[in-house]
Short mmCIF file of C-alpha atoms and ligand atoms in Angstrom, two decimals:
data_model
loop_
_atom_site.label_atom_id
_atom_site.label_comp_id
_atom_site.label_asym_id
_atom_site.label_seq_id
_atom_site.Cartn_x
_atom_site.Cartn_y
_atom_site.Cartn_z
CA MET A 30 55.01 102.17 78.46
CA LEU A 31 57.56 104.51 79.98
CA THR A 32 56.13 107.76 81.16
CA ARG A 33 58.14 110.69 82.35
CA ARG A 34 57.00 109.93 85.86
CA THR A 35 58.25 106.34 85.59
CA LEU A 36 61.62 107.53 84.36
CA VAL A 37 61.95 110.02 87.20
CA SER A 38 61.00 107.35 89.72
CA ALA A 39 63.52 104.95 88.26
CA ALA A 40 66.23 107.61 88.38
CA LEU A 41 65.43 108.40 92.00
CA ILE A 42 65.56 104.73 92.91
CA ILE A 43 68.96 104.32 91.25
CA LEU A 44 70.39 107.49 92.79
CA GLY A 45 68.68 106.95 96.11
CA THR A 46 70.15 103.51 96.64
CA GLN A 47 73.73 104.65 96.27
CA PRO A 48 75.21 104.40 99.77
CA VAL A 49 77.01 107.43 101.03
CA ILE A 50 80.50 106.15 101.68
CA ALA A 51 83.19 108.34 103.12
CA LYS A 52 86.40 107.83 101.20
CA SER A 53 88.66 105.54 103.17
CA LYS A 54 92.19 106.64 103.89
CA ASN A 55 95.55 105.00 104.31
CA HIS A 56 97.44 105.83 107.50
CA HIS A 57 101.06 105.00 108.16
CA ILE A 58 102.71 104.00 111.40
CA LEU A 59 106.48 103.68 111.42
CA ILE A 60 108.23 101.33 113.79
CA GLN A 61 111.56 102.94 114.48
CA ASP A 62 113.99 103.02 117.40
CA PHE A 63 111.74 100.61 119.30
CA GLN A 64 108.76 102.96 119.08
CA PHE A 65 105.56 103.25 117.11
CA SER A 66 105.26 106.59 115.42
CA PRO A 67 102.78 108.10 115.83
CA LYS A 68 101.96 106.42 119.13
CA SER A 69 98.32 107.39 118.87
CA LEU A 70 96.31 107.53 115.68
CA ASN A 71 92.72 108.48 114.93
CA VAL A 72 91.13 106.54 112.10
CA ARG A 73 87.68 105.96 110.70
CA ARG A 74 86.19 102.55 110.21
CA GLY A 75 87.18 101.35 106.76
CA ASP A 76 90.53 103.10 106.87
CA THR A 77 93.69 101.10 106.33
CA VAL A 78 96.64 101.30 108.69
CA VAL A 79 100.03 100.39 107.25
CA PHE A 80 102.84 99.49 109.66
CA THR A 81 106.44 99.63 108.41
CA ASN A 82 109.36 98.38 110.45
CA LYS A 83 112.46 100.54 109.98
CA ASP A 84 114.49 98.80 112.68
CA VAL A 85 117.05 96.06 112.04
CA VAL A 86 115.36 93.76 114.55
CA PRO A 87 111.93 92.24 113.96
CA HIS A 88 108.89 93.75 115.62
CA THR A 89 105.18 93.03 115.59
CA ALA A 90 102.06 95.15 115.74
CA THR A 91 99.66 93.16 117.87
CA ALA A 92 96.32 94.20 119.34
CA VAL A 93 96.25 93.80 123.13
CA ASP A 94 92.98 91.90 122.73
CA LEU A 95 94.77 89.78 120.09
CA SER A 96 92.10 90.59 117.50
CA TRP A 97 94.91 91.21 115.00
CA ASP A 98 98.60 90.52 114.78
CA SER A 99 101.12 91.37 112.12
CA GLY A 100 103.45 88.51 112.96
CA ASP A 101 107.17 89.25 112.74
CA LEU A 102 108.00 92.22 110.56
CA LYS A 103 111.58 92.20 109.39
CA MET A 104 113.40 95.39 108.46
CA ASN A 105 111.42 97.37 105.87
CA ALA A 106 108.57 94.87 105.94
CA GLN A 107 105.06 96.28 105.82
CA TRP A 108 101.79 94.99 107.14
CA SER A 109 98.39 96.55 106.85
CA PHE A 110 94.92 95.99 108.13
CA THR A 111 91.57 97.70 107.84
CA ALA A 112 89.89 99.10 110.93
CA VAL A 113 86.46 97.50 111.21
CA ARG A 114 85.44 98.33 114.77
CA SER A 115 84.98 101.65 116.44
CA GLY A 116 86.57 102.40 119.77
CA GLU A 117 89.98 102.60 121.28
CA LEU A 118 92.42 99.74 120.91
CA GLU A 119 95.95 99.47 122.20
CA PHE A 120 98.58 97.51 120.40
CA PHE A 121 102.10 96.42 121.29
CA CYS A 122 105.09 94.44 120.08
CA VAL A 123 105.18 90.87 121.38
CA HIS A 124 109.00 90.93 121.48
CA HIS A 125 109.21 94.27 123.30
CA PRO A 126 106.01 94.72 125.32
CA VAL A 127 107.04 98.21 126.40
CA MET A 128 106.43 99.25 122.79
CA ARG A 129 102.85 100.47 122.83
CA GLY A 130 100.53 102.34 120.55
CA ARG A 131 96.86 103.20 120.32
CA LEU A 132 94.26 103.35 117.59
CA ILE A 133 91.10 105.34 118.05
CA ALA A 134 88.49 104.44 115.45
CA ASP A 135 85.15 106.18 115.02
CU1 LIG B 213 109.54 94.99 118.99
#
């Protein structure tokens, strides 16, 4: 038999088990004129970072520790990934290693 107390307990269990999830965001990094823009970006874990190449030549967005790599992005191509680790991570373009950027995830 359902008592008021049982119902309240059930409601608390249902509400109490809902994880508190910060809404994830999309961030955009443009690759233009052989530069990442912005060069440095703060994200939260779970956020998505979208790279878009606006140059005529192909570029990549590649983590220096090689944990992720866009592969060649042709003009107007997009590639996205979701930040899963906290910390600071530099990335570069394998074709033009002077092109550098940094993600800071918390
Ligand atoms: Cu490049």
